[in-house]
Amino acid sequence: MDQFKIFLSYKHHDKDGAITRDHELTQIIYKKCQDLGLPAFFSDRSIQEIGSSRYKQLIDDALDSSTLMIVICTNVEFVQSEWVHYEWDSYFNDILSGIKPGSELVTLTEGIKTSDMPRTLRNLQSFPVEESGIERLIEFIKGHFKLKTETPHSTESTISGSSYDYSYGNEQKRLEIQAFLEARVDVKLIPKLVESIGRKKLSVLDLGCSGGFVTRLLFSDPDQFRTVIGIDKFESCIKDFNHDSVNGMKGYTYDLESITFSDDLETIRKENDIDKFDIIYSSLCFHHLNSPKRVLKNLRPFLKQDGYIVIRTCDDGQDVFHPDPKGLIRQVLDRSEALPGMSNRHNGREMPEILFKSGYKDIVRHDNSIDTLGKTPEERNIMFQNSFNWRKNYYRRYMDFADNKEQALSEYQWISEALDEIEDMYSDSLFYYCYITPTYVAKRTELLYEKKF
């Protein structure tokens, strides 16, 4: 009998006998596994092809041979059904008992909250379809089986670039708190840029817009802004963006680093009757990109000659803290920076050079300083969550992709304990912490066809 490498666990029919959405999603994953040359056990198809009536024996054989189980679920009741529960529960127990070393169990979900899943499944890596889950799951599969990826870079793990994931933790709430702390400079800056442009009803492009909290904060005035476009690669972000949009704001799901992004942006431009954008804005997005220079070059033709590009980014190297007798904060910052999949925590200092080499001029930096002075214990804890606690999510992602799982687990345990200590440090009124978020403003140089000869 064929040795299956992947086990696809799902509910085929609902209580009314109708084919489930889970079955449709499983068909998609099955086809992608075939394309990768990985034999996947898909009960609807595999049993039919083998032609056997020994259903449970086939299930058990497939469970034994596979090293990756994917539970596909669009309804919490489905994963509690007899056969599906038997599959994932027995598989998980085999992993825990050491019978299946190196095996992994993950979920692909749609339309449900991870927190509503059975306890065993809710604590596993989940790939929500609404958040590019299928695409990210395929990359995870490649990593699990150590297949070659399209990226030319290689490290000790299969992560290339930032592994930021909007689905980890309560990221939406964290981003709103982050905006409250860090967007003060931008709130004052944008009206000055509008005044400098000297006209109303402007067109704005917000890159990495998330759920649109900052977009609404800065660009809601209908007298000043005619068209505001938000772009993010996470579908759930754009769903929130469009749900809460004001004054005709529109959100689109696109990847800024896709080879088709310029064509996608041109389609958006025509669809919304935009000549070019007066302001291109981005908040804490560019440090996640593999090639910010290439993205900036692609954006340049879409910015008006008298328009502005505005980029708020980060730089851990400018943080100031005292006391830190164990040097723990510096260790966390340095070890986080070296972690495969971590975003570029020095993007702030690099951005002037990147902008200049991408064809921008008149580059000016505006700093927003945030510190613990005068903060209540609750406000100090909020600062800790914003500055440090999110780093655990990157370590969790690293455990998913790392070749050396034992080392990755050790790193996660270390960061968890270190962050617990740092949280206690923040509760001490004598502890001081200050960090700076730089916002860069620039104009573009002339395009070749604009030059006068």
Short mmCIF file of C-alpha atoms in Angstrom, two decimals, residues 4-415:
data_model
loop_
_atom_site.label_atom_id
_atom_site.label_comp_id
_atom_site.label_asym_id
_atom_site.label_seq_id
_atom_site.Cartn_x
_atom_site.Cartn_y
_atom_site.Cartn_z
CA PHE A 4 1.10 8.62 2.70
CA LYS A 5 3.16 11.57 3.89
CA ILE A 6 0.22 13.87 4.72
CA PHE A 7 -3.10 13.02 6.37
CA LEU A 8 -6.02 15.33 5.52
CA SER A 9 -8.68 15.11 8.22
CA TYR A 10 -12.09 16.65 7.49
CA LYS A 11 -15.86 16.14 7.64
CA HIS A 12 -17.29 15.02 4.29
CA HIS A 13 -21.06 15.51 4.82
CA ASP A 14 -23.04 17.70 7.18
CA LYS A 15 -26.03 16.44 9.22
CA ASP A 16 -28.33 16.99 6.21
CA GLY A 17 -26.13 14.90 3.94
CA ALA A 18 -24.80 17.85 1.95
CA ILE A 19 -21.15 18.04 0.86
CA THR A 20 -19.33 20.34 3.28
CA ARG A 21 -17.15 23.35 2.57
CA ASP A 22 -14.47 21.36 4.42
CA HIS A 23 -14.52 18.87 1.54
CA GLU A 24 -14.01 21.66 -1.00
CA LEU A 25 -11.04 23.04 0.91
CA THR A 26 -9.57 19.57 1.33
CA GLN A 27 -9.76 19.04 -2.43
CA ILE A 28 -7.74 22.23 -2.90
CA ILE A 29 -5.07 21.14 -0.43
CA TYR A 30 -4.99 17.63 -1.87
CA LYS A 31 -4.31 19.02 -5.36
CA LYS A 32 -1.55 21.28 -4.05
CA CYS A 33 0.05 18.33 -2.27
CA GLN A 34 -0.03 16.40 -5.54
CA ASP A 35 1.65 19.33 -7.29
CA LEU A 36 4.43 19.15 -4.69
CA GLY A 37 4.83 15.42 -5.23
CA LEU A 38 3.63 14.59 -1.71
CA PRO A 39 1.21 11.63 -1.32
CA ALA A 40 -1.72 12.85 0.78
CA PHE A 41 -4.43 10.71 2.33
CA PHE A 42 -7.77 12.18 1.22
CA SER A 43 -10.43 9.70 2.39
CA ASP A 44 -12.99 10.61 -0.27
CA ARG A 45 -10.47 9.90 -2.98
CA SER A 46 -7.81 7.63 -1.54
CA ILE A 47 -10.11 4.85 -0.33
CA GLN A 48 -11.96 4.95 -3.63
CA GLU A 49 -8.70 4.61 -5.56
CA ILE A 50 -7.42 1.77 -3.39
CA GLY A 51 -10.78 0.05 -3.58
CA SER A 52 -10.87 -1.34 -0.05
CA SER A 53 -13.69 -1.73 2.42
CA ARG A 54 -11.33 -1.90 5.38
CA TYR A 55 -12.03 1.71 6.27
CA LYS A 56 -10.60 1.85 9.78
CA GLN A 57 -7.54 -0.19 8.82
CA LEU A 58 -6.83 2.21 5.99
CA ILE A 59 -7.26 5.17 8.33
CA ASP A 60 -4.86 3.65 10.86
CA ASP A 61 -2.28 2.78 8.19
CA ALA A 62 -2.41 6.33 6.83
CA LEU A 63 -2.12 7.77 10.33
CA ASP A 64 0.95 5.63 10.96
CA SER A 65 2.75 6.49 7.71
CA SER A 66 2.11 10.24 7.60
CA THR A 67 4.32 12.80 9.34
CA LEU A 68 1.94 15.75 8.94
CA MET A 69 -1.78 15.94 9.70
CA ILE A 70 -3.87 18.87 8.51
CA VAL A 71 -7.31 19.21 10.11
CA ILE A 72 -9.61 21.20 7.79
CA CYS A 73 -12.52 22.80 9.59
CA THR A 74 -15.27 25.36 8.91
CA ASN A 75 -17.56 24.25 11.74
CA VAL A 76 -16.47 23.40 15.28
CA GLU A 77 -19.02 20.57 15.42
CA PHE A 78 -17.29 18.86 12.49
CA VAL A 79 -14.00 18.32 14.36
CA GLN A 80 -15.97 16.69 17.18
CA SER A 81 -17.63 14.19 14.84
CA GLU A 82 -16.72 10.55 15.44
CA TRP A 83 -14.19 9.86 12.71
CA VAL A 84 -12.57 13.30 12.55
CA HIS A 85 -12.14 13.35 16.34
CA TYR A 86 -10.67 9.85 16.25
CA GLU A 87 -8.15 10.90 13.59
CA TRP A 88 -6.74 14.05 15.18
CA ASP A 89 -6.97 12.82 18.77
CA SER A 90 -5.11 9.56 18.10
CA TYR A 91 -2.54 11.39 15.96
CA PHE A 92 -1.91 13.99 18.68
CA ASN A 93 -1.54 11.27 21.32
CA ASP A 94 1.01 9.47 19.16
CA ILE A 95 3.04 12.69 18.93
CA LEU A 96 2.89 13.24 22.69
CA SER A 97 3.90 9.67 23.47
CA GLY A 98 6.91 9.82 21.15
CA ILE A 99 5.55 7.22 18.72
CA LYS A 100 5.69 9.75 15.86
CA PRO A 101 8.87 11.83 16.39
CA GLY A 102 9.12 14.78 14.03
CA SER A 103 5.42 14.63 13.12
CA GLU A 104 3.24 17.74 13.26
CA LEU A 105 -0.47 18.55 13.52
CA VAL A 106 -1.91 21.84 12.23
CA THR A 107 -5.33 23.24 11.29
CA LEU A 108 -6.76 25.05 8.28
CA THR A 109 -9.87 26.95 9.31
CA GLU A 110 -12.48 29.20 7.74
CA GLY A 111 -15.22 31.22 9.42
CA ILE A 112 -14.47 30.09 12.97
CA LYS A 113 -12.45 31.37 15.90
CA THR A 114 -9.46 29.36 17.00
CA SER A 115 -10.55 29.93 20.60
CA ASP A 116 -13.77 27.98 19.92
CA MET A 117 -11.89 24.85 18.84
CA PRO A 118 -11.26 21.91 21.20
CA ARG A 119 -8.40 22.67 23.58
CA THR A 120 -5.95 20.37 21.82
CA LEU A 121 -6.50 22.04 18.44
CA ARG A 122 -6.70 25.63 19.65
CA ASN A 123 -3.12 25.43 20.95
CA LEU A 124 -1.74 24.28 17.59
CA GLN A 125 -0.54 26.28 14.62
CA SER A 126 -3.63 27.47 12.71
CA PHE A 127 -3.94 28.79 9.18
CA PRO A 128 -7.17 30.82 8.74
CA VAL A 129 -8.24 30.90 5.08
CA GLU A 130 -9.26 34.55 5.56
CA GLU A 131 -5.64 35.44 6.30
CA SER A 132 -3.94 33.89 3.26
CA GLY A 133 -4.10 30.60 5.14
CA ILE A 134 -3.88 28.30 2.11
CA GLU A 135 -0.80 30.06 0.75
CA ARG A 136 0.89 30.07 4.17
CA LEU A 137 -0.05 26.44 4.76
CA ILE A 138 1.65 25.41 1.50
CA GLU A 139 4.81 27.21 2.61
CA PHE A 140 4.55 25.41 5.94
CA ILE A 141 4.24 22.06 4.13
CA LYS A 142 7.34 22.89 2.08
CA GLY A 143 9.19 23.68 5.28
CA HIS A 144 8.06 20.50 7.03
CA PHE A 145 9.29 18.32 4.18
CA LYS A 146 12.33 20.55 3.50
CA LEU A 147 11.32 21.19 -0.08
CA LYS A 148 13.03 23.90 -2.06
CA THR A 149 11.23 27.23 -1.98
CA GLU A 150 11.19 30.00 -4.55
CA THR A 151 13.30 32.25 -2.35
CA PRO A 152 17.02 32.37 -3.25
CA HIS A 153 17.99 32.83 0.40
CA SER A 154 18.65 30.04 2.84
CA THR A 155 19.13 29.95 6.60
CA GLU A 156 19.09 27.29 9.25
CA SER A 157 15.29 27.37 8.99
CA THR A 158 12.84 27.67 6.12
CA ILE A 159 11.82 31.22 7.03
CA SER A 160 12.83 33.99 4.64
CA GLY A 161 12.05 37.57 5.53
CA SER A 162 9.61 38.57 8.21
CA SER A 163 7.31 35.83 9.50
CA TYR A 164 4.82 38.38 10.85
CA ASP A 165 1.36 36.85 11.17
CA TYR A 166 -1.75 38.95 11.88
CA SER A 167 -3.53 35.85 13.22
CA TYR A 168 -1.22 35.39 16.23
CA GLY A 169 -2.54 36.71 19.53
CA ASN A 170 -4.87 39.70 19.75
CA GLU A 171 -2.95 41.54 17.06
CA GLN A 172 -5.76 43.87 16.01
CA LYS A 173 -6.08 45.27 19.53
CA ARG A 174 -2.30 45.56 19.88
CA LEU A 175 -2.07 47.55 16.64
CA GLU A 176 -4.75 49.97 17.86
CA ILE A 177 -2.82 50.52 21.09
CA GLN A 178 0.36 50.91 19.07
CA ALA A 179 -1.29 53.58 16.92
CA PHE A 180 -2.47 55.43 20.01
CA LEU A 181 1.10 55.50 21.35
CA GLU A 182 3.04 56.13 18.16
CA ALA A 183 0.90 58.03 15.63
CA ARG A 184 1.02 61.43 17.35
CA VAL A 185 3.66 62.82 15.01
CA ASP A 186 1.73 61.64 11.96
CA VAL A 187 -1.49 63.25 13.23
CA LYS A 188 0.26 66.61 13.28
CA LEU A 189 2.31 65.98 10.15
CA ILE A 190 -0.40 65.03 7.64
CA PRO A 191 -2.32 68.38 7.85
CA LYS A 192 0.95 70.23 7.19
CA LEU A 193 1.61 68.13 4.10
CA VAL A 194 -1.95 68.73 2.87
CA GLU A 195 -1.42 72.46 3.32
CA SER A 196 1.88 72.27 1.44
CA ILE A 197 0.25 70.47 -1.50
CA GLY A 198 -2.24 73.33 -1.62
CA ARG A 199 -5.36 71.59 -2.87
CA LYS A 200 -8.23 69.59 -1.46
CA LYS A 201 -9.94 66.30 -2.34
CA LEU A 202 -6.64 64.43 -2.34
CA SER A 203 -6.03 60.80 -3.23
CA VAL A 204 -4.27 58.67 -0.60
CA LEU A 205 -2.72 55.21 -0.70
CA ASP A 206 -2.15 53.48 2.68
CA LEU A 207 0.19 50.47 2.44
CA GLY A 208 -0.01 47.81 5.13
CA CYS A 209 -3.22 49.42 6.36
CA SER A 210 -4.20 46.58 8.71
CA GLY A 211 -7.81 47.08 9.86
CA GLY A 212 -7.75 50.78 9.00
CA PHE A 213 -7.48 52.27 12.48
CA VAL A 214 -4.61 54.61 11.54
CA THR A 215 -6.13 55.28 8.12
CA ARG A 216 -9.33 56.57 9.69
CA LEU A 217 -7.34 58.55 12.25
CA LEU A 218 -5.41 60.43 9.58
CA PHE A 219 -7.52 60.55 6.42
CA SER A 220 -11.20 60.75 7.42
CA ASP A 221 -11.85 64.41 6.56
CA PRO A 222 -14.06 64.36 3.42
CA ASP A 223 -13.15 67.97 2.61
CA GLN A 224 -9.47 67.11 2.43
CA PHE A 225 -9.49 63.58 0.99
CA ARG A 226 -11.54 62.36 -1.98
CA THR A 227 -10.24 58.81 -2.34
CA VAL A 228 -8.44 56.72 0.28
CA ILE A 229 -7.19 53.26 -0.73
CA GLY A 230 -5.89 50.73 1.81
CA ILE A 231 -3.80 47.69 0.85
CA ASP A 232 -2.81 44.76 3.06
CA LYS A 233 -1.88 41.14 2.31
CA PHE A 234 -4.07 39.73 5.08
CA GLU A 235 -7.69 39.22 4.00
CA SER A 236 -8.97 39.59 7.57
CA CYS A 237 -7.35 43.04 7.78
CA ILE A 238 -9.11 44.21 4.64
CA LYS A 239 -12.38 42.73 5.82
CA ASP A 240 -12.13 44.88 8.97
CA PHE A 241 -10.94 47.86 6.92
CA ASN A 242 -13.95 47.78 4.60
CA HIS A 243 -16.40 47.04 7.41
CA ASP A 244 -15.33 50.13 9.37
CA SER A 245 -14.47 52.39 6.44
CA VAL A 246 -15.71 55.97 6.30
CA ASN A 247 -16.22 58.39 3.42
CA GLY A 248 -15.81 55.77 0.73
CA MET A 249 -12.48 54.31 1.86
CA LYS A 250 -11.71 51.07 0.01
CA GLY A 251 -9.45 48.21 1.01
CA TYR A 252 -7.79 45.65 -1.27
CA THR A 253 -5.92 42.42 -0.49
CA TYR A 254 -2.60 42.44 -2.31
CA ASP A 255 1.01 41.54 -1.50
CA LEU A 256 3.30 44.56 -1.98
CA GLU A 257 6.14 42.26 -3.02
CA SER A 258 4.17 40.31 -5.59
CA ILE A 259 5.61 40.51 -9.10
CA THR A 260 2.17 41.66 -10.27
CA PHE A 261 1.77 44.44 -7.70
CA SER A 262 2.39 47.30 -10.15
CA ASP A 263 -0.30 45.87 -12.43
CA ASP A 264 -2.63 45.41 -9.46
CA LEU A 265 -2.10 49.01 -8.38
CA GLU A 266 -2.72 50.23 -11.92
CA THR A 267 -6.05 48.37 -11.90
CA ILE A 268 -6.98 50.04 -8.60
CA ARG A 269 -5.99 53.43 -9.99
CA LYS A 270 -8.23 53.07 -13.04
CA GLU A 271 -11.10 51.52 -11.09
CA ASN A 272 -11.19 54.50 -8.73
CA ASP A 273 -10.54 57.18 -11.37
CA ILE A 274 -7.27 58.25 -9.75
CA ASP A 275 -4.66 60.10 -11.78
CA LYS A 276 -1.85 59.61 -9.28
CA PHE A 277 -1.74 59.64 -5.51
CA ASP A 278 -1.10 62.87 -3.62
CA ILE A 279 0.06 60.99 -0.52
CA ILE A 280 1.43 57.46 -0.20
CA TYR A 281 1.47 56.51 3.47
CA SER A 282 2.72 53.47 5.35
CA SER A 283 2.87 52.78 9.08
CA LEU A 284 5.16 50.03 10.41
CA CYS A 285 5.03 47.95 7.26
CA PHE A 286 8.35 48.41 5.44
CA HIS A 287 10.44 46.68 8.11
CA HIS A 288 8.56 43.47 7.25
CA LEU A 289 9.51 43.57 3.56
CA ASN A 290 12.27 41.52 1.95
CA SER A 291 13.03 44.26 -0.58
CA PRO A 292 11.69 47.67 0.47
CA LYS A 293 13.76 49.34 -2.24
CA ARG A 294 12.04 47.40 -5.00
CA VAL A 295 8.61 48.23 -3.54
CA LEU A 296 9.49 51.94 -3.32
CA LYS A 297 10.68 51.94 -6.93
CA ASN A 298 7.41 50.36 -8.03
CA LEU A 299 5.44 53.01 -6.12
CA ARG A 300 7.29 55.98 -7.56
CA PRO A 301 5.31 56.29 -10.84
CA PHE A 302 2.05 56.34 -8.85
CA LEU A 303 3.01 59.40 -6.75
CA LYS A 304 2.34 62.89 -8.05
CA GLN A 305 5.33 65.14 -8.67
CA ASP A 306 4.30 67.47 -5.83
CA GLY A 307 3.03 64.63 -3.62
CA TYR A 308 4.62 63.04 -0.57
CA ILE A 309 5.54 59.57 0.54
CA VAL A 310 5.29 59.13 4.33
CA ILE A 311 6.79 56.08 6.04
CA ARG A 312 6.71 55.39 9.77
CA THR A 313 9.05 52.61 10.80
CA CYS A 314 11.07 51.33 13.79
CA ASP A 315 14.60 50.90 15.10
CA ASP A 316 15.38 48.94 18.27
CA GLY A 317 18.90 50.36 18.33
CA GLN A 318 17.58 53.71 19.55
CA ASP A 319 15.91 52.33 22.69
CA VAL A 320 17.08 53.71 26.07
CA PHE A 321 16.50 51.86 29.35
CA HIS A 322 17.68 51.91 32.98
CA PRO A 323 18.27 50.08 35.24
CA ASP A 324 18.90 46.70 33.64
CA PRO A 325 21.40 45.03 35.99
CA LYS A 326 21.34 41.66 34.20
CA GLY A 327 21.55 43.19 30.73
CA LEU A 328 18.35 41.29 29.99
CA ILE A 329 16.72 43.87 27.73
CA ARG A 330 19.77 44.10 25.49
CA GLN A 331 19.89 40.30 25.31
CA VAL A 332 16.22 40.17 24.25
CA LEU A 333 16.72 42.86 21.61
CA ASP A 334 19.88 41.25 20.22
CA ARG A 335 18.59 37.67 20.24
CA SER A 336 15.27 38.73 18.73
CA GLU A 337 17.09 40.55 15.95
CA ALA A 338 19.06 37.40 15.11
CA LEU A 339 15.99 35.14 15.08
CA PRO A 340 15.13 33.78 11.59
CA GLY A 341 11.86 35.35 10.50
CA MET A 342 12.22 38.48 12.64
CA SER A 343 11.39 41.75 10.91
CA ASN A 344 14.20 44.23 10.23
CA ARG A 345 14.56 46.00 13.57
CA HIS A 346 17.14 48.45 12.13
CA ASN A 347 14.91 49.65 9.30
CA GLY A 348 14.73 53.13 10.82
CA ARG A 349 18.39 53.93 10.29
CA GLU A 350 18.41 52.36 6.82
CA MET A 351 15.36 54.13 5.43
CA PRO A 352 17.07 57.38 4.24
CA GLU A 353 19.49 55.39 2.06
CA ILE A 354 16.68 53.14 0.79
CA LEU A 355 14.53 56.14 -0.16
CA PHE A 356 17.39 57.90 -1.92
CA LYS A 357 18.41 54.83 -3.92
CA SER A 358 14.76 54.24 -4.86
CA GLY A 359 14.42 57.63 -6.52
CA TYR A 360 13.20 59.95 -3.76
CA LYS A 361 14.52 63.33 -2.62
CA ASP A 362 14.03 66.04 0.04
CA ILE A 363 14.04 63.34 2.73
CA VAL A 364 13.10 64.59 6.21
CA ARG A 365 12.84 62.64 9.45
CA HIS A 366 10.31 63.32 12.22
CA ASP A 367 10.70 61.49 15.56
CA ASN A 368 8.05 60.40 18.03
CA SER A 369 9.50 59.67 21.48
CA ILE A 370 7.57 57.44 23.89
CA ASP A 371 8.77 56.83 27.45
CA THR A 372 7.61 55.64 30.85
CA LEU A 373 7.79 59.02 32.62
CA GLY A 374 4.54 59.93 34.34
CA LYS A 375 2.84 56.71 33.28
CA THR A 376 0.46 54.79 35.53
CA PRO A 377 1.16 51.07 36.21
CA GLU A 378 -1.49 50.18 33.64
CA GLU A 379 0.05 52.49 31.03
CA ARG A 380 3.49 51.03 31.75
CA ASN A 381 2.14 47.54 31.16
CA ILE A 382 0.62 48.69 27.88
CA MET A 383 4.06 49.99 26.87
CA PHE A 384 5.58 46.63 27.75
CA GLN A 385 3.00 44.75 25.65
CA ASN A 386 3.64 47.08 22.71
CA SER A 387 7.44 47.02 22.92
CA PHE A 388 8.18 43.45 23.97
CA ASN A 389 5.45 40.88 24.41
CA TRP A 390 4.71 40.53 20.68
CA ARG A 391 8.19 39.07 20.19
CA LYS A 392 6.97 35.74 21.54
CA ASN A 393 4.80 35.37 18.44
CA TYR A 394 7.92 35.31 16.26
CA TYR A 395 9.45 32.61 18.46
CA ARG A 396 6.25 30.58 18.17
CA ARG A 397 6.44 30.90 14.40
CA TYR A 398 10.09 29.89 14.52
CA MET A 399 9.12 26.65 16.28
CA ASP A 400 6.85 25.86 13.33
CA PHE A 401 9.59 26.20 10.73
CA ALA A 402 12.91 25.52 12.46
CA ASP A 403 14.91 22.45 11.49
CA ASN A 404 16.05 21.95 15.08
CA LYS A 405 12.76 21.78 16.99
CA GLU A 406 14.43 21.16 20.32
CA GLN A 407 16.58 24.28 20.00
CA ALA A 408 13.56 26.33 18.85
CA LEU A 409 11.58 25.20 21.89
CA SER A 410 14.49 26.13 24.14
CA GLU A 411 14.59 29.60 22.56
CA TYR A 412 10.87 30.04 23.10
CA GLN A 413 11.15 29.04 26.75
CA TRP A 414 14.04 31.48 27.22
CA ILE A 415 12.19 34.43 25.68
#
